[in-house]
Amino acid sequence: MFGWTSRQRNVAIASFLSWTLDAFDFFLLVFLLSDIATSYHVDIKDVTLAILLTLAVRPIGALLFGRAAEKFGRKPVLMVNILFFSFFELCTAAAPSLTVFLILRVIYGVAMGGVWGVASSLAMETIPDRSRGLMSGIFQAGYPFGYLLAGVVYGLLYSVVGWRGMFVIGTVPVLLLPFIYFKVQESPVWLAARERHESTALLPVLKSHWKLCVYLVVLMAAFNFFSHGTQDLYPTFLKVQHGFDAHTVSIIAICYNIASIIGGVTFGTLSERIGRKKAIIIAALLSLPVLPLWAFAGGSWTLGIGAFLMQFMVQGAWGVIPTYLTELVPANTRAVLPGFVYQLGNLIASVNATLQAYIAESHGHNYGLAMAMVAGTVAIVISVLVFFGRDTQGKVINAASNAKASDVGSRA
């Protein structure tokens, strides 16, 4: 595959599936908001607090698990991370009240927060530099692929197992642990740094690169408003505002998540040719003309087409982010700093679902208007922020893997 070694392929698979299954567990909730609200006899906006709280505490997980990965290695920490968020997903199924449900989603959010940074650093430090744009798109495509799986499982099994049974199904990530244990090797960049006894202290890096950190947090806040603002309430929009049944909602979700996967890989790969900045800006701006079809169309077919095009652009921009953040931060902070700024951005954007629900209810339950207001605004903000940032195309990270990949290619 792409001239990669078996070691590189296994890391790519494990990183992709880790992020996929993490997203699968998170997005099960967005299909169940109205059902959980009915079960606990509360409003939908009350249940959206679960999304807010999950996103808000993810920086804690990014910091804790990221620091552990800098000290103990990417592989063991990733395994512990997966075990934790799977366990608390299972606990969610037994929550007797909304209060307990929210507490469990907070703990789950901490565990979820570590996966992106640890898995992305493992991938970006292992695969050849020339393939980083492609791997970035593939890795980030795990997020919509997890959403897609959640949509498929919701459409097939919800009527059989109910909302609590859906969270039981959410424990499937533990099945990935044997593959990581037996087939995945540690990051060669981390191993080399350990041999050189390089310092992994975070505070000095934050002090010396504080402007970069602030920029990245603001950028990731905009990006998380972009993704969560176009995804989290879309199933509710389809069910409540348009009255579609679970099967129709599931089909539309599957379609727009297929688009997300294609978009992420397309723009991630494109960024190797035209640069990281241009790829992000093009994808973000192309989402603007899609807004009317995505949020204000009437039928399932037109809404489905709009959702397909919107998520192609949204996740297209996102497909560049794993490699862009990895290339921007100092070498000895790749497991903790990209994930930390990403999740701090998530903290700022964690108000999205509750904010959109409030706007919608204030305008006659018009979820389309609420989503369009957020998506259109942040698409412009992202384009401006990235325009004033710096490009990192061609940066060398893993010279050893580059040489090994070249040797493999020359022998092939």
PDB file of N, CA and C in Angstrom, residues 12-60:
ATOM      1  N   ALA A  12      -1.007   2.812  10.400  1.00  0.00           N
ATOM      2  CA  ALA A  12      -2.052   3.574   9.706  1.00  0.00           C
ATOM      3  C   ALA A  12      -3.429   2.995   9.995  1.00  0.00           C
ATOM      4  N   ILE A  13      -3.546   1.669   9.939  1.00  0.00           N
ATOM      5  CA  ILE A  13      -4.831   1.004  10.205  1.00  0.00           C
ATOM      6  C   ILE A  13      -5.265   1.238  11.641  1.00  0.00           C
ATOM      7  N   ALA A  14      -4.346   1.051  12.589  1.00  0.00           N
ATOM      8  CA  ALA A  14      -4.692   1.205  14.007  1.00  0.00           C
ATOM      9  C   ALA A  14      -5.092   2.637  14.340  1.00  0.00           C
ATOM     10  N   SER A  15      -4.366   3.613  13.792  1.00  0.00           N
ATOM     11  CA  SER A  15      -4.677   5.017  14.062  1.00  0.00           C
ATOM     12  C   SER A  15      -6.028   5.395  13.480  1.00  0.00           C
ATOM     13  N   PHE A  16      -6.264   4.971  12.244  1.00  0.00           N
ATOM     14  CA  PHE A  16      -7.548   5.246  11.598  1.00  0.00           C
ATOM     15  C   PHE A  16      -8.705   4.634  12.382  1.00  0.00           C
ATOM     16  N   LEU A  17      -8.573   3.360  12.770  1.00  0.00           N
ATOM     17  CA  LEU A  17      -9.656   2.690  13.481  1.00  0.00           C
ATOM     18  C   LEU A  17      -9.853   3.245  14.885  1.00  0.00           C
ATOM     19  N   SER A  18      -8.786   3.691  15.536  1.00  0.00           N
ATOM     20  CA  SER A  18      -8.920   4.293  16.861  1.00  0.00           C
ATOM     21  C   SER A  18      -9.791   5.535  16.793  1.00  0.00           C
ATOM     22  N   TRP A  19      -9.513   6.387  15.825  1.00  0.00           N
ATOM     23  CA  TRP A  19     -10.292   7.619  15.670  1.00  0.00           C
ATOM     24  C   TRP A  19     -11.705   7.313  15.166  1.00  0.00           C
ATOM     25  N   THR A  20     -11.826   6.293  14.323  1.00  0.00           N
ATOM     26  CA  THR A  20     -13.137   5.875  13.834  1.00  0.00           C
ATOM     27  C   THR A  20     -14.037   5.426  14.980  1.00  0.00           C
ATOM     28  N   LEU A  21     -13.531   4.553  15.829  1.00  0.00           N
ATOM     29  CA  LEU A  21     -14.351   3.987  16.894  1.00  0.00           C
ATOM     30  C   LEU A  21     -14.611   5.006  17.999  1.00  0.00           C
ATOM     31  N   ASP A  22     -13.675   5.921  18.200  1.00  0.00           N
ATOM     32  CA  ASP A  22     -13.904   7.026  19.124  1.00  0.00           C
ATOM     33  C   ASP A  22     -15.079   7.865  18.627  1.00  0.00           C
ATOM     34  N   ALA A  23     -15.059   8.214  17.341  1.00  0.00           N
ATOM     35  CA  ALA A  23     -16.139   9.002  16.750  1.00  0.00           C
ATOM     36  C   ALA A  23     -17.458   8.228  16.745  1.00  0.00           C
ATOM     37  N   PHE A  24     -17.382   6.925  16.497  1.00  0.00           N
ATOM     38  CA  PHE A  24     -18.578   6.084  16.524  1.00  0.00           C
ATOM     39  C   PHE A  24     -19.287   6.200  17.874  1.00  0.00           C
ATOM     40  N   ASP A  25     -18.517   6.098  18.949  1.00  0.00           N
ATOM     41  CA  ASP A  25     -19.102   6.202  20.282  1.00  0.00           C
ATOM     42  C   ASP A  25     -19.704   7.580  20.528  1.00  0.00           C
ATOM     43  N   PHE A  26     -19.011   8.624  20.072  1.00  0.00           N
ATOM     44  CA  PHE A  26     -19.516   9.979  20.283  1.00  0.00           C
ATOM     45  C   PHE A  26     -20.802  10.230  19.495  1.00  0.00           C
ATOM     46  N   PHE A  27     -20.813   9.820  18.233  1.00  0.00           N
ATOM     47  CA  PHE A  27     -21.934  10.170  17.363  1.00  0.00           C
ATOM     48  C   PHE A  27     -23.175   9.301  17.569  1.00  0.00           C
ATOM     49  N   LEU A  28     -23.044   8.195  18.294  1.00  0.00           N
ATOM     50  CA  LEU A  28     -24.265   7.473  18.656  1.00  0.00           C
ATOM     51  C   LEU A  28     -25.237   8.411  19.365  1.00  0.00           C
ATOM     52  N   LEU A  29     -24.686   9.298  20.173  1.00  0.00           N
ATOM     53  CA  LEU A  29     -25.523  10.203  20.965  1.00  0.00           C
ATOM     54  C   LEU A  29     -26.354  11.138  20.092  1.00  0.00           C
ATOM     55  N   VAL A  30     -25.777  11.648  18.984  1.00  0.00           N
ATOM     56  CA  VAL A  30     -26.508  12.652  18.211  1.00  0.00           C
ATOM     57  C   VAL A  30     -27.746  12.068  17.535  1.00  0.00           C
ATOM     58  N   PHE A  31     -27.773  10.759  17.339  1.00  0.00           N
ATOM     59  CA  PHE A  31     -28.959  10.120  16.774  1.00  0.00           C
ATOM     60  C   PHE A  31     -30.031   9.869  17.835  1.00  0.00           C
ATOM     61  N   LEU A  32     -29.672  10.020  19.094  1.00  0.00           N
ATOM     62  CA  LEU A  32     -30.562   9.592  20.180  1.00  0.00           C
ATOM     63  C   LEU A  32     -31.056  10.733  21.047  1.00  0.00           C
ATOM     64  N   LEU A  33     -30.755  11.981  20.680  1.00  0.00           N
ATOM     65  CA  LEU A  33     -31.098  13.117  21.532  1.00  0.00           C
ATOM     66  C   LEU A  33     -32.582  13.169  21.867  1.00  0.00           C
ATOM     67  N   SER A  34     -33.433  13.055  20.846  1.00  0.00           N
ATOM     68  CA  SER A  34     -34.871  13.165  21.094  1.00  0.00           C
ATOM     69  C   SER A  34     -35.389  11.974  21.898  1.00  0.00           C
ATOM     70  N   ASP A  35     -34.818  10.798  21.685  1.00  0.00           N
ATOM     71  CA  ASP A  35     -35.261   9.604  22.417  1.00  0.00           C
ATOM     72  C   ASP A  35     -34.850   9.669  23.892  1.00  0.00           C
ATOM     73  N   ILE A  36     -33.627  10.144  24.145  1.00  0.00           N
ATOM     74  CA  ILE A  36     -33.177  10.292  25.530  1.00  0.00           C
ATOM     75  C   ILE A  36     -33.997  11.358  26.236  1.00  0.00           C
ATOM     76  N   ALA A  37     -34.304  12.452  25.527  1.00  0.00           N
ATOM     77  CA  ALA A  37     -35.134  13.506  26.108  1.00  0.00           C
ATOM     78  C   ALA A  37     -36.501  12.960  26.507  1.00  0.00           C
ATOM     79  N   THR A  38     -37.086  12.150  25.660  1.00  0.00           N
ATOM     80  CA  THR A  38     -38.384  11.544  25.971  1.00  0.00           C
ATOM     81  C   THR A  38     -38.279  10.607  27.167  1.00  0.00           C
ATOM     82  N   SER A  39     -37.216   9.816  27.224  1.00  0.00           N
ATOM     83  CA  SER A  39     -37.031   8.857  28.313  1.00  0.00           C
ATOM     84  C   SER A  39     -36.888   9.543  29.660  1.00  0.00           C
ATOM     85  N   TYR A  40     -36.171  10.682  29.688  1.00  0.00           N
ATOM     86  CA  TYR A  40     -35.951  11.392  30.945  1.00  0.00           C
ATOM     87  C   TYR A  40     -36.957  12.523  31.171  1.00  0.00           C
ATOM     88  N   HIS A  41     -37.908  12.683  30.239  1.00  0.00           N
ATOM     89  CA  HIS A  41     -38.966  13.696  30.355  1.00  0.00           C
ATOM     90  C   HIS A  41     -38.387  15.110  30.435  1.00  0.00           C
ATOM     91  N   VAL A  42     -37.464  15.405  29.530  1.00  0.00           N
ATOM     92  CA  VAL A  42     -36.854  16.732  29.465  1.00  0.00           C
ATOM     93  C   VAL A  42     -36.877  17.207  28.015  1.00  0.00           C
ATOM     94  N   ASP A  43     -36.451  18.468  27.800  1.00  0.00           N
ATOM     95  CA  ASP A  43     -36.368  19.013  26.446  1.00  0.00           C
ATOM     96  C   ASP A  43     -35.082  18.547  25.760  1.00  0.00           C
ATOM     97  N   ILE A  44     -35.080  18.584  24.435  1.00  0.00           N
ATOM     98  CA  ILE A  44     -33.900  18.181  23.671  1.00  0.00           C
ATOM     99  C   ILE A  44     -32.703  19.033  24.042  1.00  0.00           C
ATOM    100  N   LYS A  45     -32.935  20.348  24.234  1.00  0.00           N
ATOM    101  CA  LYS A  45     -31.791  21.211  24.547  1.00  0.00           C
ATOM    102  C   LYS A  45     -31.154  20.834  25.879  1.00  0.00           C
ATOM    103  N   ASP A  46     -31.918  20.233  26.791  1.00  0.00           N
ATOM    104  CA  ASP A  46     -31.337  19.760  28.048  1.00  0.00           C
ATOM    105  C   ASP A  46     -30.378  18.596  27.804  1.00  0.00           C
ATOM    106  N   VAL A  47     -30.735  17.732  26.879  1.00  0.00           N
ATOM    107  CA  VAL A  47     -29.887  16.582  26.566  1.00  0.00           C
ATOM    108  C   VAL A  47     -28.649  17.021  25.786  1.00  0.00           C
ATOM    109  N   THR A  48     -28.767  18.106  25.010  1.00  0.00           N
ATOM    110  CA  THR A  48     -27.598  18.581  24.269  1.00  0.00           C
ATOM    111  C   THR A  48     -26.471  19.019  25.203  1.00  0.00           C
ATOM    112  N   LEU A  49     -26.782  19.220  26.484  1.00  0.00           N
ATOM    113  CA  LEU A  49     -25.728  19.507  27.456  1.00  0.00           C
ATOM    114  C   LEU A  49     -24.704  18.373  27.503  1.00  0.00           C
ATOM    115  N   ALA A  50     -25.149  17.157  27.184  1.00  0.00           N
ATOM    116  CA  ALA A  50     -24.234  16.021  27.168  1.00  0.00           C
ATOM    117  C   ALA A  50     -23.154  16.230  26.109  1.00  0.00           C
ATOM    118  N   ILE A  51     -23.541  16.768  24.947  1.00  0.00           N
ATOM    119  CA  ILE A  51     -22.571  17.066  23.897  1.00  0.00           C
ATOM    120  C   ILE A  51     -21.636  18.172  24.359  1.00  0.00           C
ATOM    121  N   LEU A  52     -22.217  19.230  24.932  1.00  0.00           N
ATOM    122  CA  LEU A  52     -21.420  20.351  25.419  1.00  0.00           C
ATOM    123  C   LEU A  52     -20.372  19.878  26.430  1.00  0.00           C
ATOM    124  N   LEU A  53     -20.814  19.095  27.421  1.00  0.00           N
ATOM    125  CA  LEU A  53     -19.918  18.656  28.487  1.00  0.00           C
ATOM    126  C   LEU A  53     -18.846  17.701  27.961  1.00  0.00           C
ATOM    127  N   THR A  54     -19.234  16.799  27.062  1.00  0.00           N
ATOM    128  CA  THR A  54     -18.263  15.864  26.484  1.00  0.00           C
ATOM    129  C   THR A  54     -17.154  16.616  25.760  1.00  0.00           C
ATOM    130  N   LEU A  55     -17.539  17.608  24.969  1.00  0.00           N
ATOM    131  CA  LEU A  55     -16.551  18.383  24.228  1.00  0.00           C
ATOM    132  C   LEU A  55     -15.730  19.273  25.154  1.00  0.00           C
ATOM    133  N   ALA A  56     -16.381  19.808  26.198  1.00  0.00           N
ATOM    134  CA  ALA A  56     -15.712  20.766  27.083  1.00  0.00           C
ATOM    135  C   ALA A  56     -14.561  20.144  27.863  1.00  0.00           C
ATOM    136  N   VAL A  57     -14.674  18.878  28.229  1.00  0.00           N
ATOM    137  CA  VAL A  57     -13.638  18.256  29.063  1.00  0.00           C
ATOM    138  C   VAL A  57     -12.581  17.520  28.237  1.00  0.00           C
ATOM    139  N   ARG A  58     -12.748  17.471  26.941  1.00  0.00           N
ATOM    140  CA  ARG A  58     -11.771  16.765  26.118  1.00  0.00           C
ATOM    141  C   ARG A  58     -10.352  17.339  26.215  1.00  0.00           C
ATOM    142  N   PRO A  59     -10.173  18.663  26.443  1.00  0.00           N
ATOM    143  CA  PRO A  59      -8.796  19.148  26.637  1.00  0.00           C
ATOM    144  C   PRO A  59      -8.089  18.495  27.824  1.00  0.00           C
ATOM    145  N   ILE A  60      -8.848  18.144  28.860  1.00  0.00           N
ATOM    146  CA  ILE A  60      -8.244  17.477  30.015  1.00  0.00           C
ATOM    147  C   ILE A  60      -7.674  16.124  29.586  1.00  0.00           C
TER     148      ILE A  60
END
